Short mmCIF file of N, CA and C in Angstrom, two decimals:
data_model
loop_
_atom_site.label_atom_id
_atom_site.label_comp_id
_atom_site.label_asym_id
_atom_site.label_seq_id
_atom_site.Cartn_x
_atom_site.Cartn_y
_atom_site.Cartn_z
N UNK A 1 94.65 82.13 130.93
CA UNK A 1 94.46 82.84 132.17
C UNK A 1 92.96 82.98 132.40
N UNK A 2 92.48 82.62 133.58
CA UNK A 2 91.06 82.72 133.88
C UNK A 2 90.66 84.18 133.99
N UNK A 3 89.35 84.41 133.86
CA UNK A 3 88.81 85.77 133.96
C UNK A 3 89.16 86.39 135.30
N UNK A 4 89.04 85.60 136.38
CA UNK A 4 89.34 86.11 137.72
C UNK A 4 90.82 86.49 137.86
N UNK A 5 91.70 85.63 137.37
CA UNK A 5 93.12 85.92 137.47
C UNK A 5 93.50 87.12 136.61
N UNK A 6 92.88 87.25 135.45
CA UNK A 6 93.16 88.40 134.57
C UNK A 6 92.75 89.70 135.27
N UNK A 7 91.55 89.69 135.89
CA UNK A 7 91.09 90.89 136.62
C UNK A 7 92.06 91.20 137.76
N UNK A 8 92.50 90.19 138.48
CA UNK A 8 93.46 90.36 139.56
C UNK A 8 94.75 90.99 139.03
N UNK A 9 95.26 90.46 137.92
CA UNK A 9 96.51 90.97 137.36
C UNK A 9 96.37 92.42 136.93
N UNK A 10 95.25 92.76 136.31
CA UNK A 10 95.03 94.14 135.85
C UNK A 10 94.93 95.07 137.05
N UNK A 11 94.17 94.66 138.05
CA UNK A 11 94.02 95.50 139.25
C UNK A 11 95.35 95.69 139.97
N UNK A 12 96.10 94.62 140.10
CA UNK A 12 97.38 94.70 140.78
C UNK A 12 98.34 95.60 140.00
N UNK A 13 98.38 95.44 138.70
CA UNK A 13 99.27 96.27 137.88
C UNK A 13 98.88 97.74 137.99
N UNK A 14 97.60 98.02 137.97
CA UNK A 14 97.14 99.41 138.09
C UNK A 14 97.51 99.99 139.45
N UNK A 15 97.30 99.22 140.52
CA UNK A 15 97.61 99.71 141.86
C UNK A 15 99.10 99.97 142.00
N UNK A 16 99.90 99.07 141.56
CA UNK A 16 101.35 99.26 141.67
C UNK A 16 101.79 100.42 140.80
N UNK A 17 101.19 100.54 139.63
CA UNK A 17 101.53 101.65 138.74
C UNK A 17 101.22 102.99 139.38
N UNK A 18 100.13 103.08 140.14
CA UNK A 18 99.77 104.33 140.78
C UNK A 18 100.65 104.62 141.99
N UNK A 19 101.09 103.58 142.67
CA UNK A 19 101.86 103.78 143.89
C UNK A 19 103.37 103.84 143.65
N UNK A 20 103.79 103.40 142.51
CA UNK A 20 105.21 103.27 142.26
C UNK A 20 105.69 104.29 141.25
N UNK A 21 106.89 104.74 141.46
CA UNK A 21 107.51 105.63 140.48
C UNK A 21 108.60 104.88 139.73
N UNK A 22 108.50 103.58 139.73
CA UNK A 22 109.48 102.76 139.01
C UNK A 22 109.38 103.07 137.53
N UNK A 23 110.47 102.83 136.82
CA UNK A 23 110.48 103.08 135.40
C UNK A 23 109.44 102.22 134.72
N UNK A 24 108.67 102.79 133.78
CA UNK A 24 107.71 101.98 133.05
C UNK A 24 108.44 101.02 132.11
N UNK A 25 107.73 100.01 131.67
CA UNK A 25 108.30 99.09 130.71
C UNK A 25 108.44 99.84 129.39
N UNK A 26 109.64 99.90 128.88
CA UNK A 26 109.91 100.61 127.63
C UNK A 26 110.24 99.57 126.58
N UNK A 27 109.56 99.63 125.44
CA UNK A 27 109.72 98.60 124.43
C UNK A 27 111.14 98.52 123.89
N UNK A 28 111.88 99.61 123.92
CA UNK A 28 113.25 99.54 123.41
C UNK A 28 114.11 98.62 124.26
N UNK A 29 113.61 98.24 125.46
CA UNK A 29 114.32 97.30 126.30
C UNK A 29 114.18 95.88 125.79
N UNK A 30 113.28 95.66 124.84
CA UNK A 30 113.03 94.32 124.36
C UNK A 30 114.02 93.95 123.26
N UNK A 31 114.80 92.95 123.54
CA UNK A 31 115.74 92.41 122.56
C UNK A 31 115.35 90.96 122.36
N UNK A 32 115.21 90.57 121.12
CA UNK A 32 114.85 89.20 120.78
C UNK A 32 116.02 88.27 121.15
N UNK A 33 115.79 87.42 122.12
CA UNK A 33 116.80 86.45 122.51
C UNK A 33 116.30 85.03 122.26
N UNK A 34 115.31 84.91 121.40
CA UNK A 34 114.74 83.60 121.12
C UNK A 34 113.85 83.16 122.26
N UNK A 35 113.59 81.88 122.30
CA UNK A 35 112.67 81.36 123.31
C UNK A 35 113.37 81.02 124.62
N UNK A 36 114.67 80.84 124.57
CA UNK A 36 115.41 80.46 125.77
C UNK A 36 116.70 81.26 125.85
N UNK A 37 117.14 81.55 127.05
CA UNK A 37 118.42 82.21 127.22
C UNK A 37 118.34 83.72 127.08
N UNK A 38 119.51 84.33 126.98
CA UNK A 38 119.55 85.79 126.91
C UNK A 38 120.49 86.29 125.82
N UNK A 39 120.81 85.46 124.84
CA UNK A 39 121.77 85.84 123.81
C UNK A 39 121.04 86.43 122.60
N UNK A 40 121.43 87.64 122.23
CA UNK A 40 120.84 88.33 121.08
C UNK A 40 121.34 87.74 119.77
N UNK A 41 120.51 87.79 118.77
CA UNK A 41 120.81 87.37 117.39
C UNK A 41 121.42 85.97 117.34
N UNK A 42 120.99 85.11 118.23
CA UNK A 42 121.48 83.73 118.29
C UNK A 42 123.01 83.66 118.35
N UNK A 43 123.62 84.68 118.94
CA UNK A 43 125.06 84.69 119.13
C UNK A 43 125.86 85.25 117.97
N UNK A 44 125.19 85.80 116.96
CA UNK A 44 125.92 86.36 115.82
C UNK A 44 126.41 87.77 116.16
N UNK A 45 127.49 88.16 115.53
CA UNK A 45 128.16 89.44 115.77
C UNK A 45 127.45 90.55 114.98
N UNK A 46 126.79 91.50 115.67
CA UNK A 46 126.07 92.56 114.94
C UNK A 46 126.99 93.52 114.19
N UNK A 47 128.20 93.67 114.65
CA UNK A 47 129.15 94.59 114.00
C UNK A 47 129.63 93.99 112.68
N UNK A 48 129.81 92.68 112.62
CA UNK A 48 130.32 92.03 111.43
C UNK A 48 129.42 92.25 110.20
N UNK A 49 128.12 92.42 110.41
CA UNK A 49 127.23 92.70 109.27
C UNK A 49 127.69 93.97 108.55
N UNK A 50 128.18 94.92 109.31
CA UNK A 50 128.60 96.20 108.74
C UNK A 50 130.05 96.17 108.27
N UNK A 51 130.92 95.53 109.03
CA UNK A 51 132.35 95.59 108.71
C UNK A 51 132.80 94.49 107.76
N UNK A 52 132.19 93.31 107.85
CA UNK A 52 132.57 92.20 106.99
C UNK A 52 131.51 91.87 105.95
N UNK A 53 130.36 92.54 106.07
CA UNK A 53 129.24 92.32 105.16
C UNK A 53 128.86 90.84 105.11
N UNK A 54 128.86 90.23 106.31
CA UNK A 54 128.56 88.81 106.41
C UNK A 54 127.99 88.52 107.80
N UNK A 55 127.24 87.43 107.89
CA UNK A 55 126.75 86.95 109.18
C UNK A 55 127.86 86.10 109.78
N UNK A 56 128.43 86.57 110.89
CA UNK A 56 129.57 85.91 111.52
C UNK A 56 129.19 85.51 112.94
N UNK A 57 129.37 84.25 113.26
CA UNK A 57 129.09 83.77 114.61
C UNK A 57 130.01 84.45 115.60
N UNK A 58 129.42 84.96 116.69
CA UNK A 58 130.22 85.57 117.74
C UNK A 58 130.83 84.51 118.64
N UNK A 59 131.67 84.98 119.54
CA UNK A 59 132.36 84.12 120.47
C UNK A 59 131.98 84.59 121.88
N UNK A 60 131.49 83.68 122.74
CA UNK A 60 131.12 84.10 124.10
C UNK A 60 132.25 84.80 124.86
N UNK A 61 133.49 84.55 124.46
CA UNK A 61 134.65 85.20 125.09
C UNK A 61 134.59 86.71 124.88
N UNK A 62 134.00 87.14 123.77
CA UNK A 62 133.87 88.57 123.45
C UNK A 62 132.41 88.95 123.52
N UNK A 63 131.91 89.13 124.71
CA UNK A 63 130.49 89.46 124.86
C UNK A 63 130.32 90.77 125.61
N UNK A 64 129.11 91.30 125.50
CA UNK A 64 128.77 92.56 126.13
C UNK A 64 127.29 92.51 126.48
N UNK A 65 126.95 92.90 127.70
CA UNK A 65 125.56 92.89 128.15
C UNK A 65 124.95 94.27 127.91
N UNK A 66 123.87 94.29 127.14
CA UNK A 66 123.21 95.56 126.80
C UNK A 66 121.72 95.31 126.62
N UNK A 67 120.89 96.15 127.20
CA UNK A 67 119.43 96.07 127.15
C UNK A 67 118.92 94.69 127.57
N UNK A 68 119.51 94.14 128.60
CA UNK A 68 119.03 92.88 129.14
C UNK A 68 119.41 91.65 128.33
N UNK A 69 120.29 91.81 127.36
CA UNK A 69 120.70 90.68 126.53
C UNK A 69 122.22 90.62 126.45
N UNK A 70 122.72 89.44 126.16
CA UNK A 70 124.14 89.24 125.93
C UNK A 70 124.38 89.27 124.43
N UNK A 71 125.26 90.14 124.01
CA UNK A 71 125.64 90.27 122.60
C UNK A 71 127.02 89.66 122.45
N UNK A 72 127.20 88.84 121.43
CA UNK A 72 128.49 88.19 121.23
C UNK A 72 129.15 88.72 119.96
N UNK A 73 130.48 88.72 119.98
CA UNK A 73 131.25 89.31 118.88
C UNK A 73 132.37 88.37 118.48
N UNK A 74 132.81 88.50 117.24
CA UNK A 74 133.88 87.65 116.72
C UNK A 74 135.23 87.99 117.33
N UNK A 75 135.38 89.24 117.79
CA UNK A 75 136.66 89.68 118.34
C UNK A 75 136.45 90.88 119.26
N UNK A 76 137.50 91.25 119.97
CA UNK A 76 137.42 92.35 120.93
C UNK A 76 137.18 93.69 120.22
N UNK A 77 137.74 93.86 119.03
CA UNK A 77 137.55 95.11 118.29
C UNK A 77 136.08 95.34 117.98
N UNK A 78 135.38 94.30 117.52
CA UNK A 78 133.95 94.45 117.22
C UNK A 78 133.15 94.73 118.49
N UNK A 79 133.52 94.04 119.58
CA UNK A 79 132.84 94.29 120.85
C UNK A 79 133.00 95.75 121.26
N UNK A 80 134.20 96.26 121.13
CA UNK A 80 134.46 97.64 121.54
C UNK A 80 133.75 98.65 120.64
N UNK A 81 133.65 98.35 119.36
CA UNK A 81 132.88 99.23 118.45
C UNK A 81 131.42 99.27 118.88
N UNK A 82 130.87 98.11 119.22
CA UNK A 82 129.48 98.04 119.66
C UNK A 82 129.29 98.80 120.97
N UNK A 83 130.19 98.58 121.93
CA UNK A 83 130.10 99.27 123.22
C UNK A 83 130.06 100.79 123.04
N UNK A 84 130.85 101.28 122.10
CA UNK A 84 130.94 102.73 121.87
C UNK A 84 129.66 103.31 121.27
N UNK A 85 128.92 102.52 120.49
CA UNK A 85 127.71 103.02 119.83
C UNK A 85 126.78 101.87 119.47
N UNK A 86 126.15 101.25 120.47
CA UNK A 86 125.31 100.08 120.20
C UNK A 86 124.17 100.35 119.22
N UNK A 87 123.60 101.53 119.28
CA UNK A 87 122.49 101.86 118.38
C UNK A 87 122.87 101.84 116.91
N UNK A 88 124.14 102.03 116.63
CA UNK A 88 124.62 102.01 115.25
C UNK A 88 124.62 100.59 114.68
N UNK A 89 124.85 99.60 115.53
CA UNK A 89 125.04 98.24 115.07
C UNK A 89 123.89 97.28 115.40
N UNK A 90 123.13 97.57 116.43
CA UNK A 90 122.06 96.67 116.84
C UNK A 90 120.99 96.59 115.75
N UNK A 91 120.39 95.42 115.58
CA UNK A 91 119.34 95.29 114.57
C UNK A 91 118.10 96.10 114.95
N UNK A 92 117.40 96.53 113.94
CA UNK A 92 116.17 97.26 114.16
C UNK A 92 115.13 96.33 114.78
N UNK A 93 114.18 96.91 115.46
CA UNK A 93 113.07 96.19 116.08
C UNK A 93 113.53 95.15 117.09
N UNK A 94 114.64 95.43 117.75
CA UNK A 94 115.14 94.54 118.79
C UNK A 94 115.59 93.19 118.27
N UNK A 95 115.77 93.08 116.97
CA UNK A 95 116.18 91.80 116.38
C UNK A 95 115.02 90.87 116.08
N UNK A 96 113.78 91.35 116.26
CA UNK A 96 112.63 90.56 115.83
C UNK A 96 112.57 90.62 114.31
N UNK A 97 111.90 89.65 113.70
CA UNK A 97 111.81 89.57 112.25
C UNK A 97 111.22 90.86 111.68
N UNK A 98 112.01 91.55 110.87
CA UNK A 98 111.57 92.82 110.28
C UNK A 98 110.34 92.63 109.40
N UNK A 99 110.29 91.52 108.68
CA UNK A 99 109.13 91.26 107.83
C UNK A 99 107.88 91.05 108.68
N UNK A 100 108.01 90.32 109.78
CA UNK A 100 106.88 90.15 110.68
C UNK A 100 106.38 91.47 111.21
N UNK A 101 107.31 92.35 111.58
CA UNK A 101 106.92 93.68 112.07
C UNK A 101 106.15 94.44 110.99
N UNK A 102 106.51 94.24 109.71
CA UNK A 102 105.82 94.94 108.62
C UNK A 102 104.34 94.54 108.54
N UNK A 103 104.00 93.40 109.13
CA UNK A 103 102.60 92.96 109.21
C UNK A 103 101.99 93.25 110.57
N UNK A 104 102.77 93.86 111.46
CA UNK A 104 102.28 94.17 112.80
C UNK A 104 102.32 92.99 113.74
N UNK A 105 103.18 92.00 113.46
CA UNK A 105 103.25 90.82 114.30
C UNK A 105 104.63 90.66 114.91
N UNK A 106 104.69 89.90 115.99
CA UNK A 106 105.95 89.58 116.65
C UNK A 106 106.38 88.21 116.17
N UNK A 107 107.51 88.15 115.49
CA UNK A 107 108.07 86.88 115.04
C UNK A 107 109.42 86.72 115.72
N UNK A 108 109.46 85.85 116.71
CA UNK A 108 110.66 85.65 117.51
C UNK A 108 111.71 84.84 116.75
N UNK A 109 111.26 83.84 115.99
CA UNK A 109 112.20 82.98 115.30
C UNK A 109 112.83 83.74 114.13
N UNK A 110 114.13 83.87 114.17
CA UNK A 110 114.87 84.56 113.10
C UNK A 110 116.01 83.69 112.63
N UNK A 111 116.52 84.02 111.45
CA UNK A 111 117.72 83.39 110.91
C UNK A 111 118.77 84.48 110.78
N UNK A 112 119.81 84.47 111.61
CA UNK A 112 120.82 85.53 111.54
C UNK A 112 121.49 85.66 110.17
N UNK A 113 121.35 84.62 109.34
CA UNK A 113 121.91 84.68 107.99
C UNK A 113 120.93 85.32 107.00
N UNK A 114 119.74 85.67 107.48
CA UNK A 114 118.72 86.32 106.66
C UNK A 114 118.67 87.79 107.08
N UNK A 115 119.51 88.59 106.50
CA UNK A 115 119.67 89.98 106.95
C UNK A 115 119.87 90.90 105.76
N UNK A 116 119.62 92.17 106.02
CA UNK A 116 119.88 93.22 105.04
C UNK A 116 120.25 94.49 105.81
N UNK A 117 121.13 95.28 105.21
CA UNK A 117 121.38 96.63 105.71
C UNK A 117 120.71 97.56 104.72
N UNK A 118 119.76 98.33 105.21
CA UNK A 118 119.00 99.25 104.38
C UNK A 118 119.11 100.63 105.03
N UNK A 119 119.56 101.58 104.25
CA UNK A 119 119.73 102.96 104.75
C UNK A 119 120.56 102.99 106.04
N UNK A 120 121.59 102.15 106.08
CA UNK A 120 122.51 102.14 107.21
C UNK A 120 122.00 101.45 108.46
N UNK A 121 120.88 100.73 108.37
CA UNK A 121 120.30 100.04 109.52
C UNK A 121 120.22 98.55 109.22
N UNK A 122 120.46 97.73 110.25
CA UNK A 122 120.43 96.28 110.14
C UNK A 122 119.02 95.75 110.39
N UNK A 123 118.54 94.91 109.48
CA UNK A 123 117.24 94.26 109.60
C UNK A 123 117.46 92.76 109.49
N UNK A 124 116.91 92.01 110.41
CA UNK A 124 117.03 90.56 110.40
C UNK A 124 115.63 89.98 110.18
N UNK A 125 115.58 88.88 109.43
CA UNK A 125 114.30 88.27 109.08
C UNK A 125 114.24 86.80 109.46
N UNK A 126 113.09 86.23 109.20
CA UNK A 126 112.80 84.84 109.51
C UNK A 126 113.60 83.89 108.64
N UNK A 127 113.73 84.22 107.35
CA UNK A 127 114.48 83.36 106.43
C UNK A 127 115.00 84.20 105.27
N UNK A 128 115.90 83.66 104.45
CA UNK A 128 116.49 84.44 103.36
C UNK A 128 115.46 85.01 102.37
N UNK A 129 114.40 84.28 102.10
CA UNK A 129 113.37 84.77 101.19
C UNK A 129 112.68 86.01 101.71
N UNK A 130 112.37 86.03 103.00
CA UNK A 130 111.71 87.21 103.56
C UNK A 130 112.68 88.38 103.64
N UNK A 131 113.95 88.12 103.87
CA UNK A 131 114.94 89.20 103.89
C UNK A 131 115.04 89.84 102.52
N UNK A 132 115.05 89.01 101.49
CA UNK A 132 115.12 89.53 100.11
C UNK A 132 113.86 90.33 99.78
N UNK A 133 112.71 89.78 100.15
CA UNK A 133 111.45 90.49 99.91
C UNK A 133 111.37 91.80 100.65
N UNK A 134 111.90 91.81 101.86
CA UNK A 134 111.90 93.03 102.66
C UNK A 134 112.73 94.11 101.97
N UNK A 135 113.86 93.71 101.44
CA UNK A 135 114.75 94.66 100.77
C UNK A 135 114.15 95.16 99.45
N UNK A 136 113.51 94.29 98.71
CA UNK A 136 113.02 94.64 97.38
C UNK A 136 111.71 95.40 97.38
N UNK A 137 111.00 95.38 98.48
CA UNK A 137 109.71 96.06 98.55
C UNK A 137 109.80 97.26 99.49
N UNK A 138 109.89 98.46 98.95
CA UNK A 138 110.00 99.65 99.81
C UNK A 138 108.83 99.80 100.77
N UNK A 139 107.67 99.25 100.43
CA UNK A 139 106.53 99.37 101.33
C UNK A 139 106.73 98.55 102.59
N UNK A 140 107.54 97.48 102.52
CA UNK A 140 107.82 96.67 103.71
C UNK A 140 108.50 97.50 104.80
N UNK A 141 109.48 98.29 104.39
CA UNK A 141 110.19 99.14 105.35
C UNK A 141 109.22 100.17 105.93
N UNK A 142 108.46 100.80 105.08
CA UNK A 142 107.47 101.79 105.53
C UNK A 142 106.45 101.15 106.46
N UNK A 143 105.96 99.97 106.07
CA UNK A 143 104.97 99.28 106.90
C UNK A 143 105.55 98.87 108.24
N UNK A 144 106.80 98.40 108.25
CA UNK A 144 107.40 97.99 109.52
C UNK A 144 107.56 99.19 110.45
N UNK A 145 107.95 100.33 109.89
CA UNK A 145 108.08 101.54 110.72
C UNK A 145 106.71 101.96 111.26
N UNK A 146 105.69 101.81 110.43
CA UNK A 146 104.33 102.18 110.83
C UNK A 146 103.81 101.25 111.93
N UNK A 147 104.10 99.96 111.82
CA UNK A 147 103.55 98.97 112.76
C UNK A 147 104.39 98.76 114.01
N UNK A 148 105.61 99.28 114.05
CA UNK A 148 106.49 99.01 115.17
C UNK A 148 105.88 99.42 116.51
N UNK A 149 105.20 100.54 116.57
CA UNK A 149 104.65 100.97 117.87
C UNK A 149 103.61 99.97 118.37
N UNK A 150 102.81 99.39 117.49
CA UNK A 150 101.83 98.39 117.96
C UNK A 150 102.52 97.09 118.35
N UNK A 151 103.60 96.73 117.66
CA UNK A 151 104.37 95.55 118.03
C UNK A 151 105.01 95.78 119.40
N UNK A 152 105.52 96.97 119.63
CA UNK A 152 106.08 97.31 120.95
C UNK A 152 105.03 97.13 122.03
N UNK A 153 103.81 97.59 121.76
CA UNK A 153 102.74 97.45 122.75
C UNK A 153 102.42 95.99 123.02
N UNK A 154 102.47 95.16 121.99
CA UNK A 154 102.27 93.73 122.17
C UNK A 154 103.35 93.16 123.09
N UNK A 155 104.59 93.56 122.86
CA UNK A 155 105.69 93.10 123.70
C UNK A 155 105.52 93.57 125.14
N UNK A 156 105.10 94.82 125.32
CA UNK A 156 104.86 95.35 126.66
C UNK A 156 103.76 94.55 127.34
N UNK A 157 102.66 94.30 126.62
CA UNK A 157 101.55 93.53 127.19
C UNK A 157 101.98 92.13 127.58
N UNK A 158 102.75 91.48 126.69
CA UNK A 158 103.22 90.13 126.99
C UNK A 158 104.11 90.13 128.23
N UNK A 159 104.97 91.12 128.35
CA UNK A 159 105.85 91.19 129.52
C UNK A 159 105.03 91.44 130.78
N UNK A 160 104.06 92.34 130.70
CA UNK A 160 103.24 92.62 131.88
C UNK A 160 102.42 91.41 132.26
N UNK A 161 101.86 90.71 131.27
CA UNK A 161 101.09 89.50 131.58
C UNK A 161 101.98 88.48 132.27
N UNK A 162 103.20 88.33 131.78
CA UNK A 162 104.13 87.37 132.37
C UNK A 162 104.51 87.80 133.79
N UNK A 163 104.78 89.08 133.97
CA UNK A 163 105.22 89.59 135.29
C UNK A 163 104.10 89.61 136.32
N UNK A 164 102.86 89.84 135.89
CA UNK A 164 101.79 90.06 136.85
C UNK A 164 100.83 88.91 136.95
N UNK A 165 101.05 87.87 136.19
CA UNK A 165 100.14 86.74 136.25
C UNK A 165 100.25 86.06 137.62
N UNK A 166 99.10 85.86 138.24
CA UNK A 166 99.09 85.20 139.56
C UNK A 166 99.49 83.73 139.38
N UNK A 167 100.20 83.17 140.33
CA UNK A 167 100.59 81.76 140.22
C UNK A 167 99.37 80.86 140.18
N UNK A 168 99.49 79.77 139.44
CA UNK A 168 98.38 78.80 139.35
C UNK A 168 98.22 78.08 140.68
N UNK A 169 96.98 77.77 141.01
CA UNK A 169 96.70 77.06 142.27
C UNK A 169 96.72 75.59 142.05
#
């Protein structure tokens, strides 16, 4: 983005922010859907991690739209459990790599088979090795909780840059 376009985007965002009472961008709205599409956790069933203790591919027939993403489930029962209490089953950090968050970075690429439930919360990682390391190192969990607010701000900035960037000439 050129210096001129960046200044334009910042000024426009500030002006609209002052004139508008629209809801601000809230980081909890960010769900990792990969680089394309709108499907969370690459279509894996978030409830199955808890009920079957396994990564189970969801079925588009049993889907639910929540926080701007489509969540898929192996069956109607899992979908209904999620609908009743999504926060109980959704992965932490919007499904971004928990290990990446522990370093204060946004890692979009995840492996739904690289997961851990720690203290009743689902964490998904980039690969099985990082998931194991995340579980075995208590400082990783502490660090991810510490860095999440800055990762959220990165996501907010990226969304605002995308939304307010002036079209190329």
